[in-house]
PDB file of C-alpha atoms in Angstrom:
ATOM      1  CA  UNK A   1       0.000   0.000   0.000  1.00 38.00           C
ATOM      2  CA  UNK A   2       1.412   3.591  -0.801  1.00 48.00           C
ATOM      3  CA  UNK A   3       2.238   6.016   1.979  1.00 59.00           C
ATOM      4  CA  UNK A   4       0.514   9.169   0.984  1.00 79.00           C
ATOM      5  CA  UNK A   5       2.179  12.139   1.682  1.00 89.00           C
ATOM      6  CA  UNK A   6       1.194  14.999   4.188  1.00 92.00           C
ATOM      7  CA  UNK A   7       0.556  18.178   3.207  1.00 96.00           C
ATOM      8  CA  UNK A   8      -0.002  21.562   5.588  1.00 97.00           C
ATOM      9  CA  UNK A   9      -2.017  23.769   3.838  1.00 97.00           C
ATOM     10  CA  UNK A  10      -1.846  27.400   5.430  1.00 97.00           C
ATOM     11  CA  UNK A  11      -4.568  29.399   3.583  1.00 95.00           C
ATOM     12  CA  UNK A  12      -7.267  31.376   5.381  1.00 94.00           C
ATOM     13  CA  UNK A  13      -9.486  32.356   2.860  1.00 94.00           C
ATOM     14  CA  UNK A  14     -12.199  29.146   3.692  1.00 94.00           C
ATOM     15  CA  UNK A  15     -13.508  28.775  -0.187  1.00 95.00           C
ATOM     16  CA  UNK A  16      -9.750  28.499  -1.632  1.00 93.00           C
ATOM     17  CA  UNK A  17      -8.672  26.251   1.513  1.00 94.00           C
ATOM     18  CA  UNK A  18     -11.471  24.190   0.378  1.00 95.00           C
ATOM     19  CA  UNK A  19     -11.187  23.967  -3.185  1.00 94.00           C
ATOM     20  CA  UNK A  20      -7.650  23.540  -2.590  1.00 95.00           C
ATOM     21  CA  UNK A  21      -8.308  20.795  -0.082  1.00 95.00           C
ATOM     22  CA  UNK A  22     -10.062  19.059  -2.120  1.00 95.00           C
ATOM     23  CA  UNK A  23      -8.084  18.897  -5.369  1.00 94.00           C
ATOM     24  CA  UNK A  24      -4.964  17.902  -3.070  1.00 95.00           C
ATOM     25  CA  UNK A  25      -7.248  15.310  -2.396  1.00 94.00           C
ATOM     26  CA  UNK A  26      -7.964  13.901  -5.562  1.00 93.00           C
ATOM     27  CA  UNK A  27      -4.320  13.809  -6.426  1.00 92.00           C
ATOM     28  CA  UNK A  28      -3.281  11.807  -4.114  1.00 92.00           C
ATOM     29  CA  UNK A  29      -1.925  13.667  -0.903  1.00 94.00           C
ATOM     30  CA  UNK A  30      -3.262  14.077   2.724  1.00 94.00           C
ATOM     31  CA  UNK A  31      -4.452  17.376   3.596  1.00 96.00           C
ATOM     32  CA  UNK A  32      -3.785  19.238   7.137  1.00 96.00           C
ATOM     33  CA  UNK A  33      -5.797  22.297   6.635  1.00 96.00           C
ATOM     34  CA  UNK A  34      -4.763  25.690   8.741  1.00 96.00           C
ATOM     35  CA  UNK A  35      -5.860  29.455   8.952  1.00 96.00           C
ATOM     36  CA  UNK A  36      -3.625  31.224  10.897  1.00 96.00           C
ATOM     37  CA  UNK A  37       0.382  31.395  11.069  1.00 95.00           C
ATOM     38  CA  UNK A  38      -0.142  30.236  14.851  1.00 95.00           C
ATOM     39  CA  UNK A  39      -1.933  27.367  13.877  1.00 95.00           C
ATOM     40  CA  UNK A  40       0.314  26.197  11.128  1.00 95.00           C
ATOM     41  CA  UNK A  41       3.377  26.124  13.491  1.00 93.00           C
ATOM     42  CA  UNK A  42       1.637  24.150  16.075  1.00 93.00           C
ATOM     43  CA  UNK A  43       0.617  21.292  13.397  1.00 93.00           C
ATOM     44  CA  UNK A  44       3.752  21.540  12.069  1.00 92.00           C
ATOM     45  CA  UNK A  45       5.124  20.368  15.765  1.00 88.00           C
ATOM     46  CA  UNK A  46       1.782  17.678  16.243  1.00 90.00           C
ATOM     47  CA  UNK A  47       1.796  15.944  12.413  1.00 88.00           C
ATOM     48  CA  UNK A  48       5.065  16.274  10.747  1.00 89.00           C
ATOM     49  CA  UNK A  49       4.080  17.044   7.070  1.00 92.00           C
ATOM     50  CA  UNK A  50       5.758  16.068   4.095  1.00 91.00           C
ATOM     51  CA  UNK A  51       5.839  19.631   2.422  1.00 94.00           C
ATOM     52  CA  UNK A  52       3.807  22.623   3.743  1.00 96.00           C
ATOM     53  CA  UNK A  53       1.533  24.939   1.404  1.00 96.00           C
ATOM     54  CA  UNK A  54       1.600  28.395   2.650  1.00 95.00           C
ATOM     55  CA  UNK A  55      -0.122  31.510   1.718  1.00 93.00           C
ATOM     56  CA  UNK A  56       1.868  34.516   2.347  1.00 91.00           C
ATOM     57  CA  UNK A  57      -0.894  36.959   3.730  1.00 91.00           C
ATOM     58  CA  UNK A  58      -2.471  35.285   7.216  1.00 93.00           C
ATOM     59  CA  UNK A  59      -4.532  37.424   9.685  1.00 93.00           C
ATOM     60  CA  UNK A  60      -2.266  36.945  12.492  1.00 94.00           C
ATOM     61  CA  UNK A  61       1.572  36.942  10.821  1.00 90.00           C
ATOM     62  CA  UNK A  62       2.362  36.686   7.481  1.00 90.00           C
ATOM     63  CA  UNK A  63       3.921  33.646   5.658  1.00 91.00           C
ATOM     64  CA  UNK A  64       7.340  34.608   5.593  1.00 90.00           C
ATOM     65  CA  UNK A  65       7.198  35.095   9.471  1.00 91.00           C
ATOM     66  CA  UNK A  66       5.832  31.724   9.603  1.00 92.00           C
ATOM     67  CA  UNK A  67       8.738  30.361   7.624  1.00 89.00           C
ATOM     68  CA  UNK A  68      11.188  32.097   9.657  1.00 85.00           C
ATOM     69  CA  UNK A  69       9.563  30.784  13.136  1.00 87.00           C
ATOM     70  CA  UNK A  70       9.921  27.357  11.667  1.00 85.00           C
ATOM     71  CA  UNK A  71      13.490  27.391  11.030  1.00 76.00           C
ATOM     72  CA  UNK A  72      14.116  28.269  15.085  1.00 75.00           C
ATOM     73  CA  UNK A  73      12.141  25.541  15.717  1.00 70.00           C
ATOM     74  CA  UNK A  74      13.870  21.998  16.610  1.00 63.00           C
ATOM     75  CA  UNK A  75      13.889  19.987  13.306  1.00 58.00           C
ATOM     76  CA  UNK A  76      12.299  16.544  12.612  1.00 55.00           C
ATOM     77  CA  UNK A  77      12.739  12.854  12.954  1.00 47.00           C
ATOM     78  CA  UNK A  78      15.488  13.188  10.044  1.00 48.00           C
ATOM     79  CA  UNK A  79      17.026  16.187  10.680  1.00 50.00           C
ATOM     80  CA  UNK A  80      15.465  18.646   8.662  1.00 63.00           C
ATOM     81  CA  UNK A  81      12.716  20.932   8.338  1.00 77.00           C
ATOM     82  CA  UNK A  82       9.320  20.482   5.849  1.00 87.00           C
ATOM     83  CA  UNK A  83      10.252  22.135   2.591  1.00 89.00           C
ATOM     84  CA  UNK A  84       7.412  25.069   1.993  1.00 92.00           C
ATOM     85  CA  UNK A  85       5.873  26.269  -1.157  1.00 93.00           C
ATOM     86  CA  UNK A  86       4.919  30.115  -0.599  1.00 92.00           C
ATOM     87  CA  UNK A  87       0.969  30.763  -2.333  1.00 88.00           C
ATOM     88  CA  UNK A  88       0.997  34.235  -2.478  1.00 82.00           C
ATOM     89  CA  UNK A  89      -0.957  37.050  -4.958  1.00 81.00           C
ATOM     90  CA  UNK A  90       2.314  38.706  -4.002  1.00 73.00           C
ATOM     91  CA  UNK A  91       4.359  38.831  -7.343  1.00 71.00           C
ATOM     92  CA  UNK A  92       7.401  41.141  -7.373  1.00 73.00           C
ATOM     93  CA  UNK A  93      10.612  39.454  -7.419  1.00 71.00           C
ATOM     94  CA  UNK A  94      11.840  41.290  -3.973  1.00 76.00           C
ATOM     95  CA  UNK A  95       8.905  39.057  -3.014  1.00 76.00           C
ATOM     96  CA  UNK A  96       9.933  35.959  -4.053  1.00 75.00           C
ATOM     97  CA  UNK A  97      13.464  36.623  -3.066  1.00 76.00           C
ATOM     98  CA  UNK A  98      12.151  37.651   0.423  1.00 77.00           C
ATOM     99  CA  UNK A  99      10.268  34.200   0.531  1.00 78.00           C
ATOM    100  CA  UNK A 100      13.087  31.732  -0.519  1.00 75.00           C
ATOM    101  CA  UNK A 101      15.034  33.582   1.934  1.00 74.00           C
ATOM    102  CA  UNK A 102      12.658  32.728   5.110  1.00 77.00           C
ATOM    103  CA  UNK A 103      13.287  29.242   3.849  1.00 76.00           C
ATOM    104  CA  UNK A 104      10.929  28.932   1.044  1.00 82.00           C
ATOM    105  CA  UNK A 105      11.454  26.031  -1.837  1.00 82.00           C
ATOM    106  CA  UNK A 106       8.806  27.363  -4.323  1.00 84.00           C
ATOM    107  CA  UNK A 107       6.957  30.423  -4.918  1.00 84.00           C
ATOM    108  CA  UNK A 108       3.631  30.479  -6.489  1.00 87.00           C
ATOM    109  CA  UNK A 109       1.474  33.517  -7.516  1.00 86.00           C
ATOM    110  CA  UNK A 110      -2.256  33.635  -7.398  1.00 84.00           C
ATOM    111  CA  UNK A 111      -4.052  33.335  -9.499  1.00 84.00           C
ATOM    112  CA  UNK A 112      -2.577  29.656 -10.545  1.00 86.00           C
ATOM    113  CA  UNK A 113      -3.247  26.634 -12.328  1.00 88.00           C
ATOM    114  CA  UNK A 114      -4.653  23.673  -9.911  1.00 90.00           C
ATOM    115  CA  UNK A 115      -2.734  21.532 -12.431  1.00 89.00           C
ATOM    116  CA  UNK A 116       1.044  23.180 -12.079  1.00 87.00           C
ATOM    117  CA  UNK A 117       0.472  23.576  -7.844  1.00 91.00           C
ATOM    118  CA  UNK A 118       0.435  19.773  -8.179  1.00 91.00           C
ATOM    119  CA  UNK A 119       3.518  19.724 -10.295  1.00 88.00           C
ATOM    120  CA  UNK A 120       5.399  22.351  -8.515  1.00 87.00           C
ATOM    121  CA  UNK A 121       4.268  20.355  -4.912  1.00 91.00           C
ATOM    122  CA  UNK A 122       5.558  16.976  -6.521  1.00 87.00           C
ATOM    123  CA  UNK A 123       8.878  18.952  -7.782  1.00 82.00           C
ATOM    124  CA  UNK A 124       9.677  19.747  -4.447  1.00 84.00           C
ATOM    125  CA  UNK A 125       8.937  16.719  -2.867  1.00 84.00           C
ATOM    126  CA  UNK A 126      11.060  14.813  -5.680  1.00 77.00           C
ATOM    127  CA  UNK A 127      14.222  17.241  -4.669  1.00 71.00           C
ATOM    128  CA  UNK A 128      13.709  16.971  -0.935  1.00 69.00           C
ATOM    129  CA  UNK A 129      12.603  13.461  -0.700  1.00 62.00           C
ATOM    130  CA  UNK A 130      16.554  12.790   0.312  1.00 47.00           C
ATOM    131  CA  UNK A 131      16.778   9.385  -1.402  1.00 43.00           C
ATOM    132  CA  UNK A 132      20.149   7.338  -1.839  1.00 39.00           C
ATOM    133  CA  UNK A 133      22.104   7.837  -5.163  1.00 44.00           C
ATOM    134  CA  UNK A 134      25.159   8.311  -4.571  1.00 45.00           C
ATOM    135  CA  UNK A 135      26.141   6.813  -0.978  1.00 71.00           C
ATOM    136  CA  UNK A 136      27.935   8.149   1.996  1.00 85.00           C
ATOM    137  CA  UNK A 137      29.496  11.818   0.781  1.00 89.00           C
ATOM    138  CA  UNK A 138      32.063  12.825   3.089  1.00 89.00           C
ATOM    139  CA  UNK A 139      34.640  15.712   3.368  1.00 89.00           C
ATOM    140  CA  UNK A 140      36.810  16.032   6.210  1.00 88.00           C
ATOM    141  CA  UNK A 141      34.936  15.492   9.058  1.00 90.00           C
ATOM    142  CA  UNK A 142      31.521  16.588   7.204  1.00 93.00           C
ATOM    143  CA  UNK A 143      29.452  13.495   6.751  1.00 92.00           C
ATOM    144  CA  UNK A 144      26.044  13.526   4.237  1.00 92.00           C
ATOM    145  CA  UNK A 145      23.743  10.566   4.045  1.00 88.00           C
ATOM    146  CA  UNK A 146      21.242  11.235   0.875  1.00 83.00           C
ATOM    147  CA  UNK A 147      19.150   8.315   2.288  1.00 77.00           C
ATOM    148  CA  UNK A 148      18.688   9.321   5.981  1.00 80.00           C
ATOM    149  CA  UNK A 149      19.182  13.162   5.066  1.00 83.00           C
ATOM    150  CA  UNK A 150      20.955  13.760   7.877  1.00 88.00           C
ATOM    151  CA  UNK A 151      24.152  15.873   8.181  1.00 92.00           C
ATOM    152  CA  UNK A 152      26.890  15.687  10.756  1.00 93.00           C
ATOM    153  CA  UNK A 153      30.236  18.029  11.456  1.00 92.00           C
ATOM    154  CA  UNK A 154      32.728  16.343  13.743  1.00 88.00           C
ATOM    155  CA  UNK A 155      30.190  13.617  14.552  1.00 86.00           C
ATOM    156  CA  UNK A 156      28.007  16.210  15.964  1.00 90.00           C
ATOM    157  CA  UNK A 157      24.382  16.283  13.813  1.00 91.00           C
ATOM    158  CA  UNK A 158      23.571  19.700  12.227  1.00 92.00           C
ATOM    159  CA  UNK A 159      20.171  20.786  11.541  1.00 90.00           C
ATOM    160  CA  UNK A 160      19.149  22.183   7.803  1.00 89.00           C
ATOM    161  CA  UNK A 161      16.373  23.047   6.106  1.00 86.00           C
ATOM    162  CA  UNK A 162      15.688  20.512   2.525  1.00 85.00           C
ATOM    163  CA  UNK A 163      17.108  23.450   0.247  1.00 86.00           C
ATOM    164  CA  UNK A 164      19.960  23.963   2.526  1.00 90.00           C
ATOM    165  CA  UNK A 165      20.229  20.462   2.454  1.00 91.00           C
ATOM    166  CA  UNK A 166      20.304  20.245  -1.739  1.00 90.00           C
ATOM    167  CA  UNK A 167      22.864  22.598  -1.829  1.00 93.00           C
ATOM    168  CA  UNK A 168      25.097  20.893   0.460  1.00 95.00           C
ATOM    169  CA  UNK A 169      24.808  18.145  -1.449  1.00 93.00           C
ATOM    170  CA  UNK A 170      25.258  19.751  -4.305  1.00 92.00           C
ATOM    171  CA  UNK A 171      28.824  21.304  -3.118  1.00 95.00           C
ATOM    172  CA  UNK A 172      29.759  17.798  -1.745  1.00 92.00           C
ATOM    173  CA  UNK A 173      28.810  15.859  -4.956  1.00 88.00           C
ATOM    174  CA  UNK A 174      31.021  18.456  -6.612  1.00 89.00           C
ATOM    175  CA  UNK A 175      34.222  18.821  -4.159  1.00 89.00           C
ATOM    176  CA  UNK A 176      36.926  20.580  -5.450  1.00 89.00           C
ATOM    177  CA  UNK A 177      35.116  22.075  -8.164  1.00 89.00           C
ATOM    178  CA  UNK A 178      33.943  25.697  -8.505  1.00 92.00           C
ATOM    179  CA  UNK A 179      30.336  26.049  -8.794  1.00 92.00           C
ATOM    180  CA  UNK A 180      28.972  29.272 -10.489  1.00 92.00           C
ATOM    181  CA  UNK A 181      25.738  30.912  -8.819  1.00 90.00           C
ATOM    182  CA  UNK A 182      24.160  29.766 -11.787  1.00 88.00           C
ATOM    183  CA  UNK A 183      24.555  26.254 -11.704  1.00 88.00           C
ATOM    184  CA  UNK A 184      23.611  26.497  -8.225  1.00 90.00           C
ATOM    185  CA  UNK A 185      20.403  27.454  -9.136  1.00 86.00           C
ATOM    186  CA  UNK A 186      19.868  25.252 -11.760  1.00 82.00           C
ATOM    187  CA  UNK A 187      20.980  22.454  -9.623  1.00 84.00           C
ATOM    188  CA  UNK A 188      19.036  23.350  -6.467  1.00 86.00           C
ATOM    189  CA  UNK A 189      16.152  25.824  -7.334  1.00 79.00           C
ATOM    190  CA  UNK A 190      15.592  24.670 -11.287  1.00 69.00           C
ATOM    191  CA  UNK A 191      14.675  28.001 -12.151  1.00 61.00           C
ATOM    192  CA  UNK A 192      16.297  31.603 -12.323  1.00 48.00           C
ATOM    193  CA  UNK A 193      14.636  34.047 -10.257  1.00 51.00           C
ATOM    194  CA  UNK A 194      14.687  36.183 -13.578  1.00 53.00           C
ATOM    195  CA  UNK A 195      18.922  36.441 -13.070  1.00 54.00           C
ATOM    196  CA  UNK A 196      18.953  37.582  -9.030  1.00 61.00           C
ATOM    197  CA  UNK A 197      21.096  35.243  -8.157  1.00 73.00           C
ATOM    198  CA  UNK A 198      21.253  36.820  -4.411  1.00 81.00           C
ATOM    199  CA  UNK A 199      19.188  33.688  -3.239  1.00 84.00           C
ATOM    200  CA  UNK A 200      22.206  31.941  -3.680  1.00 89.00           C
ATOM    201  CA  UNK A 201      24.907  33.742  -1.286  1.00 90.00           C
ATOM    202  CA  UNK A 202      21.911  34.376   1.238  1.00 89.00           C
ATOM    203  CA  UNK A 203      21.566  29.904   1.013  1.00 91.00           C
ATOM    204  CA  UNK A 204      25.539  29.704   1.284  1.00 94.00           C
ATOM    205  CA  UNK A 205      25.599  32.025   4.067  1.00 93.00           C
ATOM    206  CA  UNK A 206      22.745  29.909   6.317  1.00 90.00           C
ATOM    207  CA  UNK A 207      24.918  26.799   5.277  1.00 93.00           C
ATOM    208  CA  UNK A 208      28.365  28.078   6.712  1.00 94.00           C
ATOM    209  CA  UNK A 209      26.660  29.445   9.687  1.00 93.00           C
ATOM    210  CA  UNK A 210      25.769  25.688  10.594  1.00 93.00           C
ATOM    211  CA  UNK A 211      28.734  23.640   8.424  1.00 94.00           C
ATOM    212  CA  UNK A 212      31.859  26.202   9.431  1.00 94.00           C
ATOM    213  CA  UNK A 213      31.521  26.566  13.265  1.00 90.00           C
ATOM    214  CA  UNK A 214      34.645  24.800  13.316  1.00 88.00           C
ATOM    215  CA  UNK A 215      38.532  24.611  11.743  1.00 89.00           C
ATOM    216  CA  UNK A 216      38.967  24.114   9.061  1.00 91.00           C
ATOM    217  CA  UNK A 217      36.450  25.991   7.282  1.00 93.00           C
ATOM    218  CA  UNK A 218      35.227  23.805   3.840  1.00 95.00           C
ATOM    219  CA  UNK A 219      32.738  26.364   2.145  1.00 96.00           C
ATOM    220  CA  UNK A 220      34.898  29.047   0.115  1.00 95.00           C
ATOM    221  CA  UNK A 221      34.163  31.952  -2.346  1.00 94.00           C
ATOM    222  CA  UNK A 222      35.670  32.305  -5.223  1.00 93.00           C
ATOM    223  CA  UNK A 223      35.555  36.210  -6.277  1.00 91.00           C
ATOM    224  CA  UNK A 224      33.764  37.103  -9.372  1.00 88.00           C
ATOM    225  CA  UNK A 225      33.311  33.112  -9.905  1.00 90.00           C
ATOM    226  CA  UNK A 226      30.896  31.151  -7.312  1.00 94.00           C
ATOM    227  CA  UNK A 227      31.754  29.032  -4.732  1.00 96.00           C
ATOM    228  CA  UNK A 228      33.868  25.768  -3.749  1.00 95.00           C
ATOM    229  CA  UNK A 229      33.102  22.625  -0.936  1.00 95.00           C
ATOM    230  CA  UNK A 230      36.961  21.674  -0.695  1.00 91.00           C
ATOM    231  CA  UNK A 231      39.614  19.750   1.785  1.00 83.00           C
ATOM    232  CA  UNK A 232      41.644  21.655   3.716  1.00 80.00           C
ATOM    233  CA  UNK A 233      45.243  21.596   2.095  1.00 73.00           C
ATOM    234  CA  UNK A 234      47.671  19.257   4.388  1.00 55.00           C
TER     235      UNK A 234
END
């Protein structure tokens, strides 16, 4: 029998919840429904979801409050926080920038397509899902397991967020080698943010924050180029 996956759907307009609800529904996925920020952090904490759906305006705080709260909160069973897909009217880019900063994985503007949400939700959930291809990756004394998603430093377990996550593994797969900010976001987001490629030192920035608390530092920037996962030199 298939496990169906567990969505959080933060939306507090009652007719879109609904209609929303319901077409998750029919395509496959469990539906938590929410209508406040409050409320979305507290089922967060009582049913672990897969991947949480959350509009941006809320009556008490907005979405990218929400998002922010959850990445202070303990993570899960694996290590990691549920990825979130912002669903927001909200369209400028310094919006969607501000979103995938808070710790968004998607951003998708009203009015949408029931048929891409369900696309975009199984897109995430493909690149977060954390299953084994590639083995063990280790650096140093960084270890990454693609298959349990967890992270450690020094045998100590660090905490990140699934697109924190990708791009660590992303920099890991690639040790040694200089990745440019766009194949970072080709690799990790799959899309361009219409060339603002700021998501991508805000992303490396959280990472060394949790990875480089110690000697010797692994992340590195390369001026003018992108950035480099490498060894320390003996």
């Amino acid at each position: 029998m298939t496990v169906r996956q567990r969505l959080l759907l933060v939306e507090d307009e009652p007719t879109l919840r609904e209609l929303l609800s319901a077409s998750l529904r029919l395509a496959g996925f469990q539906v938590i429904p929410a209508e406040t920020g409050a409320q979305a952090l507290a089922s967060v904490r009582e049913e672990r979801p897969d991947l949480i759906v959350l509009d941006v305006m809320l009556p008490d705080f907005d979405g990218f409050e929400v998002a922010r709260r959850l990445r202070e909160q303990p993570a899960g069973h694996h290590g990691t926080h549920p990825p979130i897909l912002f669903l927001t009217a909200r369209d400028a880019a310094e919006d969607r920038i501000s979103g995938l900063r808070a710790g968004g994985d998607d951003y998708v503007t009203k009015p949408f397509n029931l048929e891409e949400l369900v696309l975009r939700i199984q897109a995430v959930l493909r690149r977060t899902s954390g299953r084994r291809t590639d083995g063990l990756l280790v650096v140093d004394d960084l270890e990454l397991d693609p298959d349990s998603h967890q992270v450690t430093r020094g045998g100590r377990a660090v905490a990140l967020s699934p697109t924190e996550f990708s791009l660590l593994r992303v920099l890991m797969e690639n040790t040694g080698q200089v990745m440019s900010r766009e194949q970072l976001l080709d690799r990790v987001w799959h899309f361009d943010f219409n060339g603002d490629d700021s998501i991508v030192a805000s992303y490396i920035s959280y990472l060394r924050r949790k990875i480089d608390t110690r000697e010797p530092k692994l992340i590195h920037t390369v001026r003018g180029t992108g950035y480099v996962l490498r060894r320390p030199r003996s």
